[in-house]
Amino acid sequence: MSNENSRETAPGSAALKPPADAIAPVRHPDAPPPGELLGAHYAQCFGCGGEQPHGLHLQARAGEGVRVSAEFTVRPAHQGAPGLAHGGVLATALDETLGSLNWLLRVIAVTGRLETDFVRPVPVDTVLHLDAEVTAVHGRKIYSTATGRIGGPDGPVAVRADALFIEVKVDHFIDNGRPEEIRAAMADPDQARRARAFEVNP
């Protein structure tokens, strides 16, 4: 049974604990400035894409240091139990927010592991206030954590997660994505949009 202190009584797995020689994250000098909306990295992304009718349409905003914030409104299409957000949708919102952190490091990275604690139910029409930060970097491994609060940015915690992202090359997407989507993304005449499609894969 989850409770607000579950992180203290049930710590995350060893895979999510940075090794002793991990280093503190460093915000890239070309990262978006604090307060700037990061925008969708890909229009069809279920987490942030504007062209997904039932997607989360989550918009992350750069924070100070290596931190981002985001808001996600739970809609009827996101239900699990009657009137409540599906746990998998909440995990997706956390994952999307955590993935947005890679914009501040200016690396291409994918989720390697995500552990989520569900602390309290999140009703439909609730705005989930998400906050995420990178805690450590070790080679290609990026360690991060996030919380989702209801009732405001300082409201009670409803969900939280720890994650491990792995830095990859763009070939990861080209070699593994469905060819039609890869060709369409590569053919986009907008060079910046074409590059962004492959920058983050939360």
mmCIF file of C-alpha atoms in Angstrom:
data_model
loop_
_atom_site.group_PDB
_atom_site.id
_atom_site.type_symbol
_atom_site.label_atom_id
_atom_site.label_comp_id
_atom_site.label_asym_id
_atom_site.label_seq_id
_atom_site.Cartn_x
_atom_site.Cartn_y
_atom_site.Cartn_z
ATOM 1 C CA MET A 1 0.000 0.000 0.000
ATOM 2 C CA SER A 2 1.439 3.354 -1.054
ATOM 3 C CA ASN A 3 1.793 6.288 1.280
ATOM 4 C CA GLU A 4 3.550 9.609 1.089
ATOM 5 C CA ASN A 5 6.586 8.215 2.911
ATOM 6 C CA SER A 6 6.880 5.113 0.737
ATOM 7 C CA ARG A 7 10.161 6.347 -0.762
ATOM 8 C CA GLU A 8 11.675 6.190 2.725
ATOM 9 C CA THR A 9 10.319 2.760 3.570
ATOM 10 C CA ALA A 10 10.633 1.179 0.119
ATOM 11 C CA PRO A 11 13.704 2.631 -1.612
ATOM 12 C CA GLY A 12 14.140 2.268 -5.363
ATOM 13 C CA SER A 13 16.138 -0.541 -6.870
ATOM 14 C CA ALA A 14 19.915 -0.581 -6.875
ATOM 15 C CA ALA A 15 19.853 0.092 -10.635
ATOM 16 C CA LEU A 16 18.551 3.606 -9.895
ATOM 17 C CA LYS A 17 21.213 4.501 -7.357
ATOM 18 C CA PRO A 18 24.108 6.424 -8.927
ATOM 19 C CA PRO A 19 27.518 4.848 -8.315
ATOM 20 C CA ALA A 20 29.949 6.573 -5.953
ATOM 21 C CA ASP A 21 31.959 8.037 -8.833
ATOM 22 C CA ALA A 22 28.934 9.576 -10.610
ATOM 23 C CA ILE A 23 29.200 13.307 -11.230
ATOM 24 C CA ALA A 24 26.780 16.165 -10.685
ATOM 25 C CA PRO A 25 24.818 17.122 -13.816
ATOM 26 C CA VAL A 26 25.880 20.230 -15.710
ATOM 27 C CA ARG A 27 23.396 22.332 -17.628
ATOM 28 C CA HIS A 28 24.576 22.742 -21.223
ATOM 29 C CA PRO A 29 25.483 26.354 -22.092
ATOM 30 C CA ASP A 30 23.117 26.195 -25.085
ATOM 31 C CA ALA A 31 20.189 24.799 -23.077
ATOM 32 C CA PRO A 32 16.920 26.756 -23.229
ATOM 33 C CA PRO A 33 16.842 29.484 -20.570
ATOM 34 C CA PRO A 34 14.803 29.043 -17.384
ATOM 35 C CA GLY A 35 11.131 29.702 -17.991
ATOM 36 C CA GLU A 36 11.177 28.776 -21.693
ATOM 37 C CA LEU A 37 8.648 26.231 -22.971
ATOM 38 C CA LEU A 38 10.503 23.307 -24.500
ATOM 39 C CA GLY A 39 7.804 22.415 -27.017
ATOM 40 C CA ALA A 40 7.068 19.043 -28.570
ATOM 41 C CA HIS A 41 10.054 17.145 -29.898
ATOM 42 C CA TYR A 42 7.797 15.232 -32.320
ATOM 43 C CA ALA A 43 4.203 16.080 -33.313
ATOM 44 C CA GLN A 44 3.091 12.425 -33.073
ATOM 45 C CA CYS A 45 4.613 11.808 -29.621
ATOM 46 C CA PHE A 46 1.914 10.465 -27.278
ATOM 47 C CA GLY A 47 3.379 12.451 -24.393
ATOM 48 C CA CYS A 48 4.018 15.892 -25.884
ATOM 49 C CA GLY A 49 2.850 15.870 -29.505
ATOM 50 C CA GLY A 50 0.114 18.264 -30.516
ATOM 51 C CA GLU A 51 -1.198 15.991 -33.288
ATOM 52 C CA GLN A 52 -2.183 13.125 -30.979
ATOM 53 C CA PRO A 53 -5.931 13.548 -30.254
ATOM 54 C CA HIS A 54 -5.813 11.475 -27.052
ATOM 55 C CA GLY A 55 -2.213 12.262 -26.149
ATOM 56 C CA LEU A 56 -1.164 13.992 -22.961
ATOM 57 C CA HIS A 57 -0.212 17.263 -24.707
ATOM 58 C CA LEU A 58 2.251 17.772 -21.890
ATOM 59 C CA GLN A 59 4.325 20.947 -22.113
ATOM 60 C CA ALA A 60 7.571 21.065 -20.187
ATOM 61 C CA ARG A 61 9.263 24.300 -19.174
ATOM 62 C CA ALA A 62 12.959 24.720 -18.462
ATOM 63 C CA GLY A 63 13.779 25.438 -14.830
ATOM 64 C CA GLU A 64 16.917 26.438 -12.984
ATOM 65 C CA GLY A 65 19.901 24.106 -13.060
ATOM 66 C CA VAL A 66 19.016 20.776 -14.652
ATOM 67 C CA ARG A 67 15.333 20.890 -13.767
ATOM 68 C CA VAL A 68 12.045 21.101 -15.661
ATOM 69 C CA SER A 69 8.411 21.558 -14.708
ATOM 70 C CA ALA A 70 5.257 20.600 -16.575
ATOM 71 C CA GLU A 71 1.498 20.427 -16.240
ATOM 72 C CA PHE A 72 -0.821 17.703 -17.422
ATOM 73 C CA THR A 73 -4.629 17.855 -17.233
ATOM 74 C CA VAL A 74 -6.283 14.457 -16.815
ATOM 75 C CA ARG A 75 -9.066 14.099 -19.394
ATOM 76 C CA PRO A 76 -11.851 11.492 -19.613
ATOM 77 C CA ALA A 77 -9.808 9.642 -22.273
ATOM 78 C CA HIS A 78 -7.092 9.083 -19.648
ATOM 79 C CA GLN A 79 -9.303 7.156 -17.196
ATOM 80 C CA GLY A 80 -8.485 3.803 -15.664
ATOM 81 C CA ALA A 81 -11.070 3.357 -12.920
ATOM 82 C CA PRO A 82 -14.238 5.458 -13.267
ATOM 83 C CA GLY A 83 -13.356 9.101 -12.807
ATOM 84 C CA LEU A 84 -9.666 8.432 -12.053
ATOM 85 C CA ALA A 85 -6.494 8.650 -14.113
ATOM 86 C CA HIS A 86 -5.044 5.375 -15.378
ATOM 87 C CA GLY A 87 -1.801 4.572 -13.565
ATOM 88 C CA GLY A 88 -0.030 3.914 -16.854
ATOM 89 C CA VAL A 89 -0.997 7.371 -18.116
ATOM 90 C CA LEU A 90 0.417 8.930 -14.946
ATOM 91 C CA ALA A 91 3.638 6.945 -15.432
ATOM 92 C CA THR A 92 3.759 8.252 -19.004
ATOM 93 C CA ALA A 93 3.410 11.838 -17.764
ATOM 94 C CA LEU A 94 6.310 11.293 -15.362
ATOM 95 C CA ASP A 95 8.394 9.632 -18.087
ATOM 96 C CA GLU A 96 7.706 12.449 -20.547
ATOM 97 C CA THR A 97 8.721 15.070 -17.995
ATOM 98 C CA LEU A 98 11.870 13.151 -17.071
ATOM 99 C CA GLY A 99 12.741 12.756 -20.746
ATOM 100 C CA SER A 100 12.476 16.506 -21.218
ATOM 101 C CA LEU A 101 15.448 16.937 -18.891
ATOM 102 C CA ASN A 102 17.709 15.757 -21.682
ATOM 103 C CA TRP A 103 17.041 19.056 -23.505
ATOM 104 C CA LEU A 104 18.987 20.780 -20.726
ATOM 105 C CA LEU A 105 21.937 18.407 -21.075
ATOM 106 C CA ARG A 106 21.706 18.555 -24.884
ATOM 107 C CA VAL A 107 21.990 14.784 -25.255
ATOM 108 C CA ILE A 108 19.895 12.172 -27.037
ATOM 109 C CA ALA A 109 18.738 9.682 -24.414
ATOM 110 C CA VAL A 110 16.109 6.985 -23.935
ATOM 111 C CA THR A 111 14.449 5.591 -20.845
ATOM 112 C CA GLY A 112 16.371 2.613 -19.495
ATOM 113 C CA ARG A 113 14.398 2.120 -16.285
ATOM 114 C CA LEU A 114 11.477 3.875 -14.620
ATOM 115 C CA GLU A 115 10.151 3.121 -11.128
ATOM 116 C CA THR A 116 6.924 4.803 -10.120
ATOM 117 C CA ASP A 117 5.179 5.216 -6.775
ATOM 118 C CA PHE A 118 1.439 5.907 -6.853
ATOM 119 C CA VAL A 119 0.744 7.812 -3.653
ATOM 120 C CA ARG A 120 -2.865 8.984 -4.067
ATOM 121 C CA PRO A 121 -5.623 8.833 -6.725
ATOM 122 C CA VAL A 122 -5.723 11.525 -9.401
ATOM 123 C CA PRO A 123 -9.288 12.404 -10.500
ATOM 124 C CA VAL A 124 -10.334 13.324 -14.033
ATOM 125 C CA ASP A 125 -10.047 17.089 -14.683
ATOM 126 C CA THR A 126 -7.202 17.346 -12.171
ATOM 127 C CA VAL A 127 -4.124 19.314 -13.198
ATOM 128 C CA LEU A 128 -1.026 17.316 -12.302
ATOM 129 C CA HIS A 129 1.941 19.598 -11.545
ATOM 130 C CA LEU A 130 5.174 17.818 -12.439
ATOM 131 C CA ASP A 131 8.703 18.666 -11.409
ATOM 132 C CA ALA A 132 11.813 16.737 -12.475
ATOM 133 C CA GLU A 133 15.562 17.044 -12.078
ATOM 134 C CA VAL A 134 18.715 15.211 -13.051
ATOM 135 C CA THR A 135 20.545 14.047 -9.936
ATOM 136 C CA ALA A 136 23.720 12.469 -11.359
ATOM 137 C CA VAL A 137 25.524 11.417 -14.534
ATOM 138 C CA HIS A 138 27.812 8.410 -14.958
ATOM 139 C CA GLY A 139 29.156 7.900 -18.463
ATOM 140 C CA ARG A 140 26.118 7.345 -20.711
ATOM 141 C CA LYS A 141 23.806 6.913 -17.689
ATOM 142 C CA ILE A 142 21.626 9.820 -16.544
ATOM 143 C CA TYR A 143 19.879 9.499 -13.161
ATOM 144 C CA SER A 144 16.800 11.589 -12.466
ATOM 145 C CA THR A 145 13.760 11.942 -10.246
ATOM 146 C CA ALA A 146 10.294 13.492 -10.570
ATOM 147 C CA THR A 147 7.149 14.222 -8.572
ATOM 148 C CA GLY A 148 3.579 14.949 -9.585
ATOM 149 C CA ARG A 149 1.434 17.057 -7.255
ATOM 150 C CA ILE A 150 -2.257 17.870 -7.241
ATOM 151 C CA GLY A 151 -3.922 21.077 -6.114
ATOM 152 C CA GLY A 152 -0.966 23.245 -7.177
ATOM 153 C CA PRO A 153 2.828 23.096 -7.524
ATOM 154 C CA ASP A 154 3.157 22.846 -3.738
ATOM 155 C CA GLY A 155 0.182 20.521 -3.239
ATOM 156 C CA PRO A 156 0.298 16.956 -1.973
ATOM 157 C CA VAL A 157 2.351 14.411 -3.904
ATOM 158 C CA ALA A 158 0.200 12.055 -5.978
ATOM 159 C CA VAL A 159 2.900 10.241 -7.979
ATOM 160 C CA ARG A 160 6.669 10.152 -8.110
ATOM 161 C CA ALA A 161 9.339 8.336 -10.034
ATOM 162 C CA ASP A 162 13.036 7.636 -10.272
ATOM 163 C CA ALA A 163 14.544 6.975 -13.670
ATOM 164 C CA LEU A 164 17.662 5.956 -15.490
ATOM 165 C CA PHE A 165 18.144 7.314 -19.013
ATOM 166 C CA ILE A 166 20.789 6.046 -21.412
ATOM 167 C CA GLU A 167 22.509 8.346 -23.887
ATOM 168 C CA VAL A 168 22.264 7.009 -27.455
ATOM 169 C CA LYS A 169 23.175 8.044 -30.990
ATOM 170 C CA VAL A 170 20.527 8.998 -33.558
ATOM 171 C CA ASP A 171 21.097 5.575 -35.183
ATOM 172 C CA HIS A 172 19.079 4.093 -32.306
ATOM 173 C CA PHE A 173 15.932 5.617 -33.809
ATOM 174 C CA ILE A 174 16.820 5.141 -37.462
ATOM 175 C CA ASP A 175 17.670 1.458 -36.964
ATOM 176 C CA ASN A 176 14.675 0.617 -34.781
ATOM 177 C CA GLY A 177 11.818 2.936 -35.769
ATOM 178 C CA ARG A 178 9.121 2.067 -38.285
ATOM 179 C CA PRO A 179 10.524 3.032 -41.712
ATOM 180 C CA GLU A 180 7.533 5.170 -42.773
ATOM 181 C CA GLU A 181 7.842 7.483 -39.767
ATOM 182 C CA ILE A 182 11.629 7.633 -40.004
ATOM 183 C CA ARG A 183 11.463 8.585 -43.704
ATOM 184 C CA ALA A 184 8.810 11.228 -43.014
ATOM 185 C CA ALA A 185 10.819 12.761 -40.173
ATOM 186 C CA MET A 186 14.037 12.728 -42.206
ATOM 187 C CA ALA A 187 12.281 14.342 -45.181
ATOM 188 C CA ASP A 188 10.946 17.287 -43.161
ATOM 189 C CA PRO A 189 12.264 20.440 -44.880
ATOM 190 C CA ASP A 190 12.447 22.215 -41.513
ATOM 191 C CA GLN A 191 15.977 21.330 -40.370
ATOM 192 C CA ALA A 192 15.395 22.250 -36.722
ATOM 193 C CA ARG A 193 12.171 20.239 -36.518
ATOM 194 C CA ARG A 194 13.873 17.315 -38.271
ATOM 195 C CA ALA A 195 16.678 17.308 -35.686
ATOM 196 C CA ARG A 196 14.301 17.643 -32.736
ATOM 197 C CA ALA A 197 12.289 14.589 -33.782
ATOM 198 C CA PHE A 198 15.253 12.453 -32.774
ATOM 199 C CA GLU A 199 16.521 14.388 -29.772
ATOM 200 C CA VAL A 200 14.372 12.959 -27.009
ATOM 201 C CA ASN A 201 12.584 9.644 -26.620
ATOM 202 C CA PRO A 202 10.933 9.693 -23.194
#
